[in-house]
PDB file of C-alpha atoms in Angstrom:
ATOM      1  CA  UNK J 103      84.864 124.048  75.883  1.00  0.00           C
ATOM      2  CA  UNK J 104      87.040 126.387  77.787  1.00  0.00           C
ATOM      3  CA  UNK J 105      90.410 125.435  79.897  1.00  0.00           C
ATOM      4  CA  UNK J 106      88.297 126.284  82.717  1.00  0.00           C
ATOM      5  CA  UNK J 107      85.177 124.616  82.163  1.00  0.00           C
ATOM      6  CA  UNK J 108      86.733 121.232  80.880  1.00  0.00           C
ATOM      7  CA  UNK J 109      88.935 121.584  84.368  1.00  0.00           C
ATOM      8  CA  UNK J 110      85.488 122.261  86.278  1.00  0.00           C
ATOM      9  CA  UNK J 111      83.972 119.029  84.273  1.00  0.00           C
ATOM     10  CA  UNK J 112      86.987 116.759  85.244  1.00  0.00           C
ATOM     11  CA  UNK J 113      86.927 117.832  88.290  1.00  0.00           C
ATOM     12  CA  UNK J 114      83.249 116.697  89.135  1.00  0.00           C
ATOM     13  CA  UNK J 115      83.809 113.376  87.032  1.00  0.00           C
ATOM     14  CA  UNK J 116      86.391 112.671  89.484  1.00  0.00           C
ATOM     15  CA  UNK J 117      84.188 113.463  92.078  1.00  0.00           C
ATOM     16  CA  UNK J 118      81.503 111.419  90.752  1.00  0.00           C
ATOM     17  CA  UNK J 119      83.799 108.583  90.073  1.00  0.00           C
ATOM     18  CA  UNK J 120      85.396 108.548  93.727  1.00  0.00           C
ATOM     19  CA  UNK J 121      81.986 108.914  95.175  1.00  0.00           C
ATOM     20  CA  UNK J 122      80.888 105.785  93.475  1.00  0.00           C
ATOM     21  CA  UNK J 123      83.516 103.997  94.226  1.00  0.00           C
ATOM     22  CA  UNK J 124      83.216 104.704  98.072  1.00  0.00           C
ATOM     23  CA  UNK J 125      79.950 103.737  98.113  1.00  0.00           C
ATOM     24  CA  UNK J 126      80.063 100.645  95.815  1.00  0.00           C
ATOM     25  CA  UNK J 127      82.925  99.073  97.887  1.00  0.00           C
ATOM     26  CA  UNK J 128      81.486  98.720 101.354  1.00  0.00           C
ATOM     27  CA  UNK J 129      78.092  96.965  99.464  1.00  0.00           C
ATOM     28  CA  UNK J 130      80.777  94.304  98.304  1.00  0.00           C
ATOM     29  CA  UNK J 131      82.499  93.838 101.102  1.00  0.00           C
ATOM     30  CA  UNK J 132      79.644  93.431 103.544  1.00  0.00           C
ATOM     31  CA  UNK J 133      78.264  90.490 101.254  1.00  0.00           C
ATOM     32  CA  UNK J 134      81.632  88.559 101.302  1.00  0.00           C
ATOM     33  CA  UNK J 135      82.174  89.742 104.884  1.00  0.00           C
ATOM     34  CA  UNK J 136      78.972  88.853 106.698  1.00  0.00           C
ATOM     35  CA  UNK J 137      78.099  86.826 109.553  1.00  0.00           C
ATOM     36  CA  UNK J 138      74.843  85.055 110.391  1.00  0.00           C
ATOM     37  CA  UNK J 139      72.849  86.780 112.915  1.00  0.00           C
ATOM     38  CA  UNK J 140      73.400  83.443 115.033  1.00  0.00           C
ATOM     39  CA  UNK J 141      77.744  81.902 115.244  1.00  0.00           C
ATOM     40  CA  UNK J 142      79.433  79.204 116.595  1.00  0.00           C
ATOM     41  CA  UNK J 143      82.263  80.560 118.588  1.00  0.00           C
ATOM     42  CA  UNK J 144      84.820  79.498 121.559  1.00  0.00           C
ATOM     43  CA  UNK J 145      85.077  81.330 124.792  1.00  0.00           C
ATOM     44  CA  UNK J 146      88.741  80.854 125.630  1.00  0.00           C
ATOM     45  CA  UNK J 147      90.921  79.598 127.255  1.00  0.00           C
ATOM     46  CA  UNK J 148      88.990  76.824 127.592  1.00  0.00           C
ATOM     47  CA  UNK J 149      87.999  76.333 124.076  1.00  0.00           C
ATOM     48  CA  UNK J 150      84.257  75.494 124.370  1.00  0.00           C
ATOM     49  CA  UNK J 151      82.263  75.968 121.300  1.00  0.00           C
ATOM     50  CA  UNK J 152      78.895  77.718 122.347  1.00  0.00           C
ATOM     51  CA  UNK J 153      76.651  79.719 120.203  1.00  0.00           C
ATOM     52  CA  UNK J 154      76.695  83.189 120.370  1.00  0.00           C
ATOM     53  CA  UNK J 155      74.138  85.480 118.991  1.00  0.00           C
ATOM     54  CA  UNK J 156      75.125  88.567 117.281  1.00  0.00           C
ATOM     55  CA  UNK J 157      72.610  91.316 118.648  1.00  0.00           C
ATOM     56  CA  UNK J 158      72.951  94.762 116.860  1.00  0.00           C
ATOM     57  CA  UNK J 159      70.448  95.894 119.372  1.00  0.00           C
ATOM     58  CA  UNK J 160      72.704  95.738 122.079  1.00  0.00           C
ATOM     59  CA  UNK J 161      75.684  97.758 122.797  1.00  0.00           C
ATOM     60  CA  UNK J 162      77.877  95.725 125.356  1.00  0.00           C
ATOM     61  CA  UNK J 163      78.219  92.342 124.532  1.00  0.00           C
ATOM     62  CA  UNK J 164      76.676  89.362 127.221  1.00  0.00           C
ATOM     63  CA  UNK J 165      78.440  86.298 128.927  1.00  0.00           C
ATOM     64  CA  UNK J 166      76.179  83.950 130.964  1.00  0.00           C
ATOM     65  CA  UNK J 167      77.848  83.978 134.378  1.00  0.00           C
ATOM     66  CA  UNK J 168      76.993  82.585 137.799  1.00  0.00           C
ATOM     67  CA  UNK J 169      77.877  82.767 141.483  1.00  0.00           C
ATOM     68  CA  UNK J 170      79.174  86.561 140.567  1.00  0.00           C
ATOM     69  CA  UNK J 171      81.179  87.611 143.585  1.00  0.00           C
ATOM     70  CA  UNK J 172      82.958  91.099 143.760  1.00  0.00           C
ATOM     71  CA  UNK J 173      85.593  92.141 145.664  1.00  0.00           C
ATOM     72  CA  UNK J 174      88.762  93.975 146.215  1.00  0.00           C
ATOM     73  CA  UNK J 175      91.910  93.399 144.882  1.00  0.00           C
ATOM     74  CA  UNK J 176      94.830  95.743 145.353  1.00  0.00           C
ATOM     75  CA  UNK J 177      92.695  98.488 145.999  1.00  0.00           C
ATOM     76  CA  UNK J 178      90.739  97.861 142.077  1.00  0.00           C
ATOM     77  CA  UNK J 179      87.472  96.337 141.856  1.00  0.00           C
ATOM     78  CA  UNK J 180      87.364  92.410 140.529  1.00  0.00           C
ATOM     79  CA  UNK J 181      84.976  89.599 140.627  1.00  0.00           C
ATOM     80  CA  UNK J 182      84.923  85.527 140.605  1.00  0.00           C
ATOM     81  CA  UNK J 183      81.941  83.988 138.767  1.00  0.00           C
ATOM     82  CA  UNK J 184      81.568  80.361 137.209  1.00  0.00           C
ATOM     83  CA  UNK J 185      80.372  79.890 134.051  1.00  0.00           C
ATOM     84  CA  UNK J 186      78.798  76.854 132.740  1.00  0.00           C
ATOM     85  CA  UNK J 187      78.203  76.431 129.192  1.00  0.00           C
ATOM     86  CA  UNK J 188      77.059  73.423 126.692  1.00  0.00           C
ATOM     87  CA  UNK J 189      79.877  72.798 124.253  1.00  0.00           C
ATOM     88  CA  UNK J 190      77.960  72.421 121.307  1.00  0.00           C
ATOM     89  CA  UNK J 191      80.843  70.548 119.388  1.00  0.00           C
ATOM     90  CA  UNK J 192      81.462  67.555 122.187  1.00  0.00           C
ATOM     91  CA  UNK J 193      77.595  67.833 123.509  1.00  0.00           C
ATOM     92  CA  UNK J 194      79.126  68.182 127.376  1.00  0.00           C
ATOM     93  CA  UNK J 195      78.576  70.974 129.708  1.00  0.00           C
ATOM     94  CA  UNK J 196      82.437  73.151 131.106  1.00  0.00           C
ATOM     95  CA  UNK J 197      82.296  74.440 134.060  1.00  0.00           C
ATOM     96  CA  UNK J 198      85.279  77.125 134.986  1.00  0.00           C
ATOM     97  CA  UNK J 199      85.599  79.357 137.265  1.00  0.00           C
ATOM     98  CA  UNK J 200      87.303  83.015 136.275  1.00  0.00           C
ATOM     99  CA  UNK J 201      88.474  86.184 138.025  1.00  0.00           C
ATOM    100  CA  UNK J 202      88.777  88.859 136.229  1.00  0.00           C
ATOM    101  CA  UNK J 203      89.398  93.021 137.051  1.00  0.00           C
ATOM    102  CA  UNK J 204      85.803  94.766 136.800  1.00  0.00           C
ATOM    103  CA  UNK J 205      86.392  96.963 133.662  1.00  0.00           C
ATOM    104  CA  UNK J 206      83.160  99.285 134.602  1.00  0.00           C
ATOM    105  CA  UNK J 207      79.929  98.415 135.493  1.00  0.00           C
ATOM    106  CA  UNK J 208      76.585  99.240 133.014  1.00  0.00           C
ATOM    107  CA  UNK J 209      73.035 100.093 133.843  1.00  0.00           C
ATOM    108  CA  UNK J 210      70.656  97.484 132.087  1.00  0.00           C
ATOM    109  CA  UNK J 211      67.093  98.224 131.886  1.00  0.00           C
ATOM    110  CA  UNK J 212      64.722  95.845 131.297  1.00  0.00           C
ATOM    111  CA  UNK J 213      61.030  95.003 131.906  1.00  0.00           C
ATOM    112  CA  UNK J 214      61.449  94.213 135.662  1.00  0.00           C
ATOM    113  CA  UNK J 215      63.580  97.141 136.156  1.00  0.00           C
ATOM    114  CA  UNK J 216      67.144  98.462 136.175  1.00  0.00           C
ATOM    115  CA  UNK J 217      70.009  96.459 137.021  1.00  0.00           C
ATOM    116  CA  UNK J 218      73.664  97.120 137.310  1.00  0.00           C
ATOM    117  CA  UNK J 219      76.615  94.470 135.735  1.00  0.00           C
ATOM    118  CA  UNK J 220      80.084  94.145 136.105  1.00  0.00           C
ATOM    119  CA  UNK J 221      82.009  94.364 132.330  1.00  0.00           C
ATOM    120  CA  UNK J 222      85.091  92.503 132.399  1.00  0.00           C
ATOM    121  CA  UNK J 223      87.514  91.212 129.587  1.00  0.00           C
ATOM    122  CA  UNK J 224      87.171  88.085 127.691  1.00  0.00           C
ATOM    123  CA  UNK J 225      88.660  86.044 124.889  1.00  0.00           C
ATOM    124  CA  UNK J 226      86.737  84.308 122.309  1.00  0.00           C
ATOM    125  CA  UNK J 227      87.404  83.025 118.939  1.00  0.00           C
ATOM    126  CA  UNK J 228      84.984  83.879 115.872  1.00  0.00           C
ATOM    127  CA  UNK J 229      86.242  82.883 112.345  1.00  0.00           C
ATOM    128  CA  UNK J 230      89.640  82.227 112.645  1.00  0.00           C
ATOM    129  CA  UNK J 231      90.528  85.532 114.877  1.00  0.00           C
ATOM    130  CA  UNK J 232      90.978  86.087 118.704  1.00  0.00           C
ATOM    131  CA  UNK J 233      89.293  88.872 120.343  1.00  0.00           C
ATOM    132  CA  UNK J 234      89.774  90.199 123.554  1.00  0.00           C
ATOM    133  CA  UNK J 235      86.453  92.003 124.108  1.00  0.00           C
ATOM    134  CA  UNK J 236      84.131  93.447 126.872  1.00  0.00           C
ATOM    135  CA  UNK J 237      81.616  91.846 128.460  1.00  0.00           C
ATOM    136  CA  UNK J 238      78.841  92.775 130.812  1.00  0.00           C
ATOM    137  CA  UNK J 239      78.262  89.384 133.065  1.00  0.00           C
ATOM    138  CA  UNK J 240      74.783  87.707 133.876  1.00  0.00           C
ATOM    139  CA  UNK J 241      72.776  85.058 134.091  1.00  0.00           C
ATOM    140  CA  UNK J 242      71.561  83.510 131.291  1.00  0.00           C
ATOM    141  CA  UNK J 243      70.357  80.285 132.085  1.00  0.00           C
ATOM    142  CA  UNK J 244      66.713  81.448 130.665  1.00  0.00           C
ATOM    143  CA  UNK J 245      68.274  82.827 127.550  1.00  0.00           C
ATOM    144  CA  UNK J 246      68.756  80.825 124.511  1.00  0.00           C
ATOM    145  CA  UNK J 247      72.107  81.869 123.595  1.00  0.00           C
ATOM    146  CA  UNK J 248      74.738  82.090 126.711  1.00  0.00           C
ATOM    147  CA  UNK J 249      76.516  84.347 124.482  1.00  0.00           C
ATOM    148  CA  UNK J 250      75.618  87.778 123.090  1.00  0.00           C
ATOM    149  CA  UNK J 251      77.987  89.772 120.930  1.00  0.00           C
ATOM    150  CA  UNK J 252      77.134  93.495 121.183  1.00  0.00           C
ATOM    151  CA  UNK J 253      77.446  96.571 118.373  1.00  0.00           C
ATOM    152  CA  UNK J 254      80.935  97.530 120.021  1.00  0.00           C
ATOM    153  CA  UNK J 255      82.562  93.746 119.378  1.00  0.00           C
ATOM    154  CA  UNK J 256      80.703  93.670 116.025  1.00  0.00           C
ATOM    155  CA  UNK J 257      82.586  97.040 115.206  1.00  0.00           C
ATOM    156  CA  UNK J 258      86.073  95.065 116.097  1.00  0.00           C
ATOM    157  CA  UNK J 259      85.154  92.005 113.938  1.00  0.00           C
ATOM    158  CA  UNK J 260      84.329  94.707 111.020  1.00  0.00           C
ATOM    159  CA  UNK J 261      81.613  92.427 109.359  1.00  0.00           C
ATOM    160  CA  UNK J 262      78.148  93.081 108.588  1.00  0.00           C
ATOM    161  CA  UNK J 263      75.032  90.839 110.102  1.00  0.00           C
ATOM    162  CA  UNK J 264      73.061  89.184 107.799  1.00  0.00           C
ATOM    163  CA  UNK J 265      69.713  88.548 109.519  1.00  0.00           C
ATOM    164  CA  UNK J 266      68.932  85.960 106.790  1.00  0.00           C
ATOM    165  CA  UNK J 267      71.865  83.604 107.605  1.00  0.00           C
ATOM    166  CA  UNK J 268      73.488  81.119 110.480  1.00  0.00           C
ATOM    167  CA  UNK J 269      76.292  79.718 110.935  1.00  0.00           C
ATOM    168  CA  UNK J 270      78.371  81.186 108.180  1.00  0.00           C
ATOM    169  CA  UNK J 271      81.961  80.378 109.676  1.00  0.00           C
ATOM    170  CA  UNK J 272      83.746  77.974 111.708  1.00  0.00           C
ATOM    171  CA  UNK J 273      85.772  78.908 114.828  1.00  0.00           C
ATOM    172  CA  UNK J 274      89.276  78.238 113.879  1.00  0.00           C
ATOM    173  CA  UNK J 275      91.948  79.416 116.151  1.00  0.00           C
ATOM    174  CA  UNK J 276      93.989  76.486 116.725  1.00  0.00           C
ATOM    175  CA  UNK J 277      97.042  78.815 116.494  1.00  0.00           C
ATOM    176  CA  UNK J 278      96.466  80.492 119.566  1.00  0.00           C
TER     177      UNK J 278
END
């Protein structure tokens, strides 16, 4: 073999090596890394342990949210709503009331037409992180999950949903 042609054949081995190990490493890490497609999580402050259901179909992520009144506050758009949810872990329902500043609003489109939602920030705990994520607010009393984590929150939490599994992790964020 020539200098060049052993340089050109090292060169694509290396290639070929790099590739495979870019491809092999994200297949490992989304096994170890995976959440069920259903979570226990807390929506904080208050610490209640609901279930949230991880929706890759959905972009913005869902909070179940009543009495939604907006208004104006220092010339930015906010909004009061209650929210009511069963604590799964102490079988009781919460009941808080929040204010938050009205991030943007979405467009939702559904079978009985096209609505528009206020997105504010929220806290919740999933595994034993914090996130401080968007969410679009509604009422989901009819739903089965008052919780819906979106593509955009999965992206943050960097794990993979496996459709196959539940209730992979604990909510752990006693630290915070």
């Amino acid at each position: 073999m020539t200098i060049c042609s052993r340089h050109l054949f090292s060169r694509r081995l290396l290639a070929a090596t790099l590739l495979g190990l870019c491809t092999a490493a994200p297949l490992a890490l989304a096994e170890s890394d995976s959440l069920g497609w259903i979570e226990k999580g807390l929506v904080l402050p208050e610490r209640v342990a609901v279930k949230f259901k991880l929706d890759t179909g959905a972009l913005t992520s869902s909070m179940h949210a009543e009495d939604i009144d907006e208004f104006e506050k220092d010339g930015d758009d906010w909004v009061r709503f209650s929210v009511e949810l069963e604590d799964v872990d102490r079988d009781e329902k919460i009941e808080s009331t929040f204010e938050r500043e009205v991030r943007r609003y979405i467009k939702v489109r559904g079978a009985g037409g096209a609505e528009r939602r206020p997105v504010v920030m929220m806290k919740i705990c999933i595994g034993d992180k914090v996130y401080d994520e968007q969410f679009s607010l509604n009422d989901r009393d009819r739903m089965n999950y008052p919780v819906l984590i979106g593509r955009r929150t999965l992206e943050n939490i960097g794990a993979v949903v496996d459709s196959s599994k539940t209730f992979t992790t604990e909510p752990d964020c006693s630290n915070t």
